[in-house]
Backbone as a ProteinNet text record, in pm:
[ID]
protein_1_A
[PRIMARY]
MMNLPEHNKVLLLAKSLSGLTFEEISKKLDKPEVWTAALFYGQAICQDKETAENLFKVLNSNNNNNDFLEEYNNNYILNNLPKLTKEKFINSLQGIGSEGSLGVKGMVDRDKGMEMPPKDPVLYRLYEVLLVYGYSYKAIIAEKFGDGIMSAIDFRTSVERKKDPKGDRVVITMDGKFLSYSSTEAWKG
[TERTIARY]
-893.9	-782.7	-780.4	-688.6	-729.1	-647.6	-672.6	-615.9	-530.5	-367.7	-287.9	-214.9	-163.6	-52.8	48.9	78.5	226.1	347.6	348.1	471.4	459.1	353.2	300.4	337.7	297.7	298.8	419.5	521	692.3	744.4	728.5	716.7	716.7	573.5	539.1	623	658.1	742.6	909.5	930.9	1043.4	1048.9	947.2	932.3	979	913.6	889.6	1064.1	1101.2	1217.1	1315.3	1314.7	1389.9	1418.4	1267.2	1234.9	1276.8	1277.1	1254.5	1101.8	1069	932.7	905.1	770.1	809.5	842.5	845.3	949.7	1092.9	1135.9	1268.9	1306.3	1194.9	1214.6	1195.9	1099.6	1060.6	1199.4	1243.9	1349.1	1500.1	1536.5	1602.6	1600	1492.8	1384.9	1373.2	1425.8	1387	1224.4	1133.6	1014.7	928.7	819.7	714.9	685.4	668.4	588.9	498	380.8	262.3	269.4	317.8	351.1	444.5	505.9	613	478.4	440.5	307.6	242.5	186.3	118.8	166.7	288	360.1	334.1	380	342	217	141.1	-17.6	-46.8	-32	-38.3	-121.1	-107.8	-153.4	-98.8	33.6	102.4	233.7	335.5	417	478.2	637.7	736.8	739.2	758.4	738.2	888.4	997.5	1102	1190.2	1274.3	1277.4	1418.2	1510.2	1582.2	1547.4	1395.3	1357.7	1291.4	1282.2	1242.1	1363.6	1480.3	1630.4	1642.7	1662.2	1654.9	1569.1	1499.3	1413.9	1445.3	1430.1	1512.3	1628.5	1699.3	1878.4	1828.5	1735.5	1697.1	1628.5	1535.4	1470.2	1609.7	1676.4	1765.7	1882	1905.9	2047.4	1993.2	1853.7	1867.4	1815.8	1819.2	1794.9	1917	1997.8	2098.8	2130.2	2188.1	2236.5	2187.6	2002.1	1902.7	1846.3	1849.7	1756.3	1614.3	1511.8	1391	1314.5	1403.2	1324.5	1316.6	1469.6	1468.2	1395.9	1411.6	1315.6	1157.4	1109.9	991.1	964.8	1059.1	1028.9	1042	1122.5	1188	1045	1002.8	862.9	731.6	723.6	621.2	503.5	593.4	529.6	480.7	348.8	416.9	498.3	549.4	662	690.6	506.9	488.6	459.9	438.4	457.7	635	576	726.9	767.3	916.2	997.3	1033	965.5	983.1	1124.9	1198	1294.8	1303.8	1443.7	1486.6	1413.4	1433.8	1376	1219.1	1163.6	986.6	946.6	1051.6	981.8	994.4	1112.8	1146.1	1023.3	1014.1	912.2	765.2	750.3	625	554.8	717.1	701.9	680.2	711.2	688.8	587.4	445.8	350.5	367.1	463.7	479.3	477.7	426.6	359.5	305.4	291	258.1	82	5.4	-105.5	-162.2	-89.1	-181.9	-187.6	-135.3	-97	-205.1	-293.8	-376.5	-335.2	-245.1	-182.6	-149.3	-149.1	-120.9	18	96.8	222.6	192	210.5	221.6	83.1	-32.5	-154.5	-162.6	-239.7	-241.3	-422.8	-448.5	-552.7	-575.6	-623.9	-622.7	-779.2	-850.5	-947.9	-923.9	-904.3	-913.2	-1023.6	-1144.4	-1236.8	-1292.7	-1220.9	-1270.6	-1407.5	-1441.7	-1581.5	-1686.7	-1768.1	-1821.6	-1960.2	-1951.5	-1838	-1734.7	-1608.3	-1519.4	-1534.3	-1480.4	-1473.2	-1355.6	-1253.7	-1098.9	-1136.7	-1116.1	-1164.5	-1139.8	-990.3	-912.1	-947.1	-1005.7	-1065.8	-1205.9	-1262.9	-1407.3	-1415.4	-1294.4	-1282.5	-1266	-1205.9	-1177.5	-1287.6	-1354.6	-1497.2	-1606.3	-1603.5	-1717.4	-1647.4	-1524.3	-1517.9	-1579.5	-1588.4	-1667.1	-1786.2	-1825.4	-1976	-2035.7	-1932.3	-1996	-1934.3	-1816.4	-1786.4	-1747.5	-1833.9	-1780.6	-1861.2	-2022.2	-2103.5	-2015	-1989.5	-1887.9	-1793.3	-1722.5	-1590	-1594.5	-1717.6	-1766.3	-1827.3	-1903.8	-1966.3	-1825.7	-1748.2	-1661.6	-1535.7	-1555.4	-1415	-1551.1	-1674.1	-1774.3	-1704.8	-1778.5	-1738.4	-1563.2	-1456.6	-1374.8	-1288.1	-1414.7	-1282.6	-1398.5	-1516.9	-1614.4	-1659.7	-1724.4	-1747.1	-1679.4	-1634.8	-1593.1	-1535.9	-1407	-1337.1	-1225.5	-1162.7	-1034.6	-963.4	-847.9	-790	-759.2	-783.8	-688.3	-566.7	-526.1	-471.1	-333.3	-343.5	-261.3	-279	-182	-230.5	-95.7	-129.4	-17.6	-84.7	-15	-99.8	27.8	8.8	113.2	1.4	65.2	59	180.9	103	207.8	131.6	233.7	223.7	236.1	122.1	125.1	87.2	213.8	189.2	128.4	50.6	-119	-82.7	-85	-102.8	-254.3	-329.5	-448	-425	-305.9	-307	-282	-187.7	-120.1	-228	-222.1	-296.7	-221.1	-342.7	-282.3	-351.6	-275.6	-277.7	-235.7	-370.4	-360.4	-377.5	-306.3	-337.8	-306.5	-429.7	-463.1	-478	-375.5	-358.7	-377.7	-464.1	-508.4	-522.8	-495.8	-534.8	-646	-721	-893	-878.4	-1018.9	-1020.4	-1170.9	-1179.8	-1326.9	-1412.2	-1520.1	-1587.9	-1623	-1582.1	-1610.5	-1759.2	-1708.6	-1884.5	-1937.1	-2119.4	-2140	-2090.3	-2035	-1948.5	-1882.2	-1843.7	-1691.5	-1790.7	-1911.7	-1952.3	-2024.1	-2016	-2098	-1968.6	-2009.2	-1888.3	-1830.2
1238.9	1148.9	1022.4	918.9	832.1	845.5	817.3	796.7	669.1	708.2	659.3	664.6	492.9	507	565.1	588.5	723.3	660.6	558.5	489.4	512	512	573.6	725.5	783.2	928.8	986.6	900.6	906.2	861.6	783.2	704.2	822.3	876.4	992	1119.1	1140.3	1252.2	1247.3	1091.6	1104	1062.4	992.2	997.9	1160.9	1235.1	1403.2	1422.5	1410.2	1480.9	1433.8	1280.1	1268.1	1234.4	1344.7	1374.5	1197.4	1098.2	1008	955.8	914.7	848.2	712.6	672.9	494.7	453.9	489.2	403.2	411.2	459.4	488.6	408.7	441.9	372.3	211	153.4	27.1	-30.5	76.7	-3.4	-28	49.3	56.3	-86.9	-114.2	-235.5	-369.3	-304.8	-469.6	-508.2	-434.6	-488.4	-374.2	-426	-368.3	-273.3	-157.3	-13.4	-5	-73.5	-66.7	-97.6	-173.3	-282.1	-192	-118.1	-19	97.8	164.9	269.5	215.1	52.3	9.3	27.6	-3.8	-16.1	130.8	269.8	373.3	413	349.9	339.5	309.6	209.7	80.3	-16.9	-33.5	-165.2	-279.1	-274.1	-404.3	-373.6	-487.4	-514.9	-516.5	-472.5	-613.3	-717.1	-830.8	-965.2	-992.8	-908.5	-971.8	-821.3	-846	-698.5	-670.7	-720	-699.8	-601.7	-611.4	-509.6	-372.8	-395.2	-282.3	-186.5	-241.5	-168.9	-140.3	-182.9	-141.1	-3.8	-6.4	101.7	228.8	165.7	295.8	353.6	293.7	331.1	364.4	385.2	436.8	549.4	596.9	691.4	834.6	757.4	847.3	853.7	797.2	811	921.5	969.8	1107.9	1178.6	1228.1	1325.9	1411.4	1456.4	1484.3	1509.7	1364.2	1344.5	1369.3	1405.9	1428.7	1354.1	1328.1	1172.9	1218.1	1130.8	1138.5	1129.9	1061.5	1045.3	1156.9	1238.3	1329.6	1450.9	1459.1	1561	1553.7	1451.1	1409.4	1444.3	1371.8	1353	1530.4	1611.2	1770.5	1822.6	1804.1	1928.2	1846.1	1732.4	1715.9	1628.1	1615.1	1570.9	1622.5	1639.5	1756.3	1649.3	1780.5	1699.5	1621.6	1592.4	1516.5	1384.4	1324	1176.3	1139.5	1010.8	954.9	953.1	980.2	961.5	878.2	868.6	740.4	703.4	578.6	532.7	436.7	414	347.4	214	117.1	21.1	33.3	89.5	95	121.7	210.9	221.6	98.6	43.2	-111.9	-206.2	-205.4	-289.7	-321.4	-164.7	-121.7	-153.9	-110.5	-154.2	-355.4	-389	-550.2	-573.1	-448.9	-510.1	-528.8	-476.1	-556.1	-437.3	-427.6	-339.4	-219.8	-211.4	-106	-69.9	62.8	111.4	18.9	17.5	-18.4	-194	-208.4	-402.9	-437.6	-353	-363.7	-468.2	-458.3	-564.1	-703.3	-728.4	-877	-887.4	-893.2	-936.8	-975	-858	-901.4	-912.1	-833.7	-800.5	-664.6	-607.8	-506	-468.4	-364.6	-300.8	-210.5	-325	-259.4	-155.9	-122.5	-57	48.9	183.9	268.1	362	318	397.4	454.1	470.5	492.2	501.1	666	702.9	640	562	512.7	600.3	625.6	654.3	728.8	710.6	799.8	921.8	1031.9	1171.3	1233.5	1189.1	1163.6	1137.5	1222.9	1196	1091.5	1068.7	931.8	800.8	777.7	690.1	662.6	813.2	755.7	720.6	760	719.1	551	516.9	356.7	302.2	337.6	254.9	301.5	411.2	431.7	300.1	276.5	173.8	38.7	9.3	-133.3	-124.9	-17	33.8	1.2	56.2	54.7	-103.1	-146.3	-307.3	-381.1	-364.5	-460.4	-606.3	-600.4	-710.3	-802.1	-697.5	-733.8	-836.4	-755.8	-838.6	-961.2	-987.4	-1096.1	-1154.1	-1141.7	-1250.5	-1289.9	-1260.6	-1303.1	-1407.3	-1355	-1456.9	-1541.3	-1570.6	-1665.8	-1759.1	-1695.4	-1760.4	-1782.5	-1758.5	-1841.6	-1935.5	-1879.7	-2002.6	-2056.3	-2019.2	-2111.8	-1990	-2069.6	-2019.2	-2006.2	-1861	-1784.6	-1703.6	-1651.5	-1469.1	-1521.5	-1344.3	-1324.7	-1334.8	-1390.1	-1334.4	-1210.3	-1130.8	-1021.7	-1038.4	-1207.6	-1227	-1239.8	-1393.2	-1399.4	-1309.3	-1231.2	-1088.7	-1000.4	-949	-858.2	-740.3	-618.1	-515.7	-419.8	-396.8	-244.1	-119.5	-8.4	99.8	129.7	171.4	233.4	363.9	439.3	523.1	500.7	498	468.6	599.8	635.5	743.7	708	800.5	834.7	956.9	965	1095.8	1177.1	1100.8	1185.7	1227.2	1160.6	1232.9	1075.7	1060.1	958.9	864	754.3	652.9	609.2	540.4	531.7	357.9	288.5	127.5	56.5	34.5	-13.9	-196.7	-292.9	-444.4	-500.5	-548.8	-675.3	-801.2	-884	-989.3	-1054.1	-1161.6	-1194.6	-1380.6	-1475.8	-1613.3	-1648.3	-1752.5	-1756.5	-1867.7	-1841.5	-1918.3	-2008.6	-2115.3	-2147.1	-2173.1	-2173.7	-2205.3	-2366.6	-2401.8	-2523.8	-2558.3	-2735.1	-2765.2	-2805	-2838.3	-2886.3	-3008	-3106.1	-3227	-3207.7	-3084.6	-3064	-3055.7	-2973.2	-2943.7	-3081.2	-3171.7	-3294.7	-3310.1	-3366.2	-3381.6	-3496.1
421	410.2	517.4	496.9	582.7	711.9	834.4	965.4	968.9	933.7	954.7	1046.2	1074.9	1180	1204.5	1366.8	1356.7	1260	1211.8	1158.3	1021.8	1003.9	832.3	849.9	894.2	876.3	893.5	943.2	931.3	783.6	761.9	635.7	527.3	520.8	448	416.5	579.8	555.7	543.5	560.2	502.2	326.3	296.1	127.8	100.5	155.2	115.5	174.6	244.9	278.6	184.9	173.7	58.1	-70.2	-141.7	-267.4	-372.1	-288.7	-390.4	-413.3	-555	-584.2	-572.6	-512.5	-500.7	-603.1	-715.6	-815.9	-798.7	-704.1	-706.7	-571.5	-492.6	-352.3	-398.6	-474.6	-490.9	-596.2	-633.6	-735.8	-582.1	-534.2	-404	-314.5	-316.4	-205.4	-314.1	-428.4	-524.5	-507	-488.9	-448.3	-530.9	-568.9	-612.8	-591.8	-708.9	-679.9	-646.7	-642.3	-536.5	-388.4	-412.2	-314.4	-222.6	-286.9	-174.2	-133.3	-222.1	-134.9	-59.2	-100.3	17.6	161.8	167.8	286.7	368	275.3	344.9	403.6	345.5	361.4	467.7	529.4	619.3	570	449.5	369.4	339	410.4	384.8	485.9	512.7	598.2	553.1	621.5	538.2	600.9	572.6	562.4	647.6	669.9	721	770.9	856.7	913.3	848.4	767.9	616	546.7	475.3	435.6	496.9	617	690.5	711.2	722	781.5	649.3	516.2	384.2	385.5	401.3	354	461.1	561.1	673.6	618	584.3	514.8	382.1	306.3	142.4	208.2	304.7	317.4	387.1	450.7	540.8	396.3	304.9	275.9	151.9	176.9	41.6	128.1	225	342.1	383.8	283.7	296.3	450.7	454.7	580.8	730.9	684.3	818.1	831.2	950.2	1010.7	1039.3	921.6	938.2	1054.4	1149.9	1271.8	1367.4	1350.4	1452.2	1371.3	1264.3	1221.6	1251.3	1258.9	1292.7	1463.6	1546.8	1647.5	1756.9	1636.4	1707.3	1666.5	1521.2	1500.6	1495.4	1467.1	1439.3	1555.6	1672.7	1768.5	1891.2	1972.1	2090.5	2216.6	2235.6	2371.4	2499.3	2519.4	2571.6	2538.8	2414.6	2373.3	2334	2316.7	2314.9	2203.5	2210.5	2083	2007.1	1931.4	1783.2	1774.6	1836.7	1801.8	1645.6	1608.6	1488.2	1528.5	1617.3	1646.2	1649.8	1711.4	1726.1	1576.2	1458.3	1338.2	1252.7	1289.6	1204.9	1258.2	1355.3	1439.4	1341.2	1346.7	1329.2	1129.6	1114	949.2	927.7	1074.6	1011.3	1104.9	1107.4	1195	1314.5	1396.3	1582.2	1643.1	1714.1	1833.5	1770.3	1656.4	1571.8	1568.8	1597.6	1626.6	1503.9	1384.4	1284	1249.7	1359.1	1386.5	1486.5	1544	1619.2	1764.2	1738	1879	1824.1	1700.1	1662.2	1548.6	1604.1	1536.1	1342.7	1314.9	1133.3	1054	1166	1138.2	1064.8	985.1	904.3	876.2	941.9	927.4	807.6	671	562.2	537.9	641.1	616.2	676.1	630.7	694.5	684	706.5	689.3	572.3	421.2	338.1	326.7	314.4	290.7	163.4	95.6	-12.3	33.8	-171.8	-265	-217.6	-274.6	-217.2	-274.2	-222.3	-249.6	-334.2	-312.2	-418	-557.4	-617.1	-770.2	-802	-784.9	-846.9	-785.6	-676.7	-599.9	-636.8	-650.4	-704.8	-858.2	-941.4	-1080.4	-1094.7	-955.9	-993.7	-930.9	-861.6	-774.4	-887.7	-962.7	-1066.9	-1178.1	-1244.3	-1284.4	-1289.2	-1141.7	-1054.1	-1065.6	-1099.6	-1097.8	-1284	-1346.6	-1457.7	-1563.6	-1502.9	-1586.5	-1497.4	-1364.7	-1253.6	-1297.3	-1365.2	-1367.3	-1504.2	-1605.9	-1737.3	-1676.9	-1618.3	-1552.2	-1481	-1410.3	-1338.2	-1439.3	-1555.1	-1619	-1664.6	-1768.2	-1814.9	-1746.9	-1670.3	-1556	-1546.1	-1505.2	-1529	-1642.4	-1748.3	-1925.3	-1906.3	-1867.5	-1903.1	-1773.1	-1655.7	-1553.2	-1494.2	-1472.3	-1413.2	-1290.3	-1196.2	-1114.3	-990.2	-954.5	-883.2	-863.9	-810.5	-785.9	-816.6	-846.1	-844.3	-685.9	-655.6	-542.6	-501.3	-394.1	-397.1	-311	-259.9	-153.1	-282.4	-344.8	-418.2	-542.4	-538.2	-649	-681.4	-797	-812.8	-917.7	-905.2	-933.6	-983.4	-1094.7	-1121.6	-1168	-1197.6	-1288.1	-1371.2	-1481.4	-1618.7	-1639.7	-1723	-1817.6	-1936.9	-2054	-2185.9	-2248.5	-2344.7	-2441.4	-2539.7	-2597.5	-2678.9	-2735.6	-2842.9	-2938.5	-2867.7	-2827.8	-2772.8	-2617.3	-2577.5	-2447.1	-2408.6	-2269.3	-2193.6	-2153.7	-2142.1	-2057.4	-1920.4	-1850	-1723.6	-1755.4	-1717	-1720.4	-1611.5	-1555.8	-1452.3	-1424.4	-1408.9	-1429.6	-1276.5	-1230.7	-1179.6	-1237.7	-1144.1	-1133.5	-1089.4	-1028.4	-905.3	-943.6	-879.4	-898.1	-904.4	-971.3	-979.1	-884	-821.2	-696	-686.6	-732	-794.9	-660.8	-637.1	-525	-507.4	-398.6	-311.8	-376	-442.7	-511.8	-374	-399.7	-309.1	-231.2	-325	-251.5	-135.6	-149.3	-31.4	104.8	79.6	196.4	288.6	233.7	285.9	397.2	521.1	627.9	620.6
[MASK]
+++++++++++++++++++++++++++++++++++++++++++++++++++++++++++++++++++++++++++++++++++++++++++++++++++++++++++++++++++++++++++++++++++++++++++++++++++++++++++++++++++++++++++++++++++++++++++++

């Protein structure tokens, strides 16, 4: 598994204690489901304090009045380590002072050292899709848009379940802005 910062381990514990799904949490936050899951795995940050505080409330509201920070501090960290506070947790969600921010406010460390090719079957199949269809995607993008790439920055994605008589289907949508490469004219100083 990934080497997660402490606040992400706490998030996953809180999610487990709450019994909520990523979909339920995302609806309560009014945020996209995949972005919400990315937050839990340290691949996104809250852009504002309000979202971080709302997430704290959402996760605590479903824990049968048990504070997940108390659970974490009492049962999951060594006695000699400092306790995690609400303030530190909320700041970490915003990329402030967290291990995952590498000391830079708002910075996210999205590379968690995933082994390539991935060993996890789900991740390997996504990797395999690129191996099998990557050049086809690239060629069709070039035909329809020209020489460029699909942005992973100006990007939206979702995962849906589609009923099918032969077995339910996984539908992953990737929606990225097209970015054309600069012309040679742009290279002239």
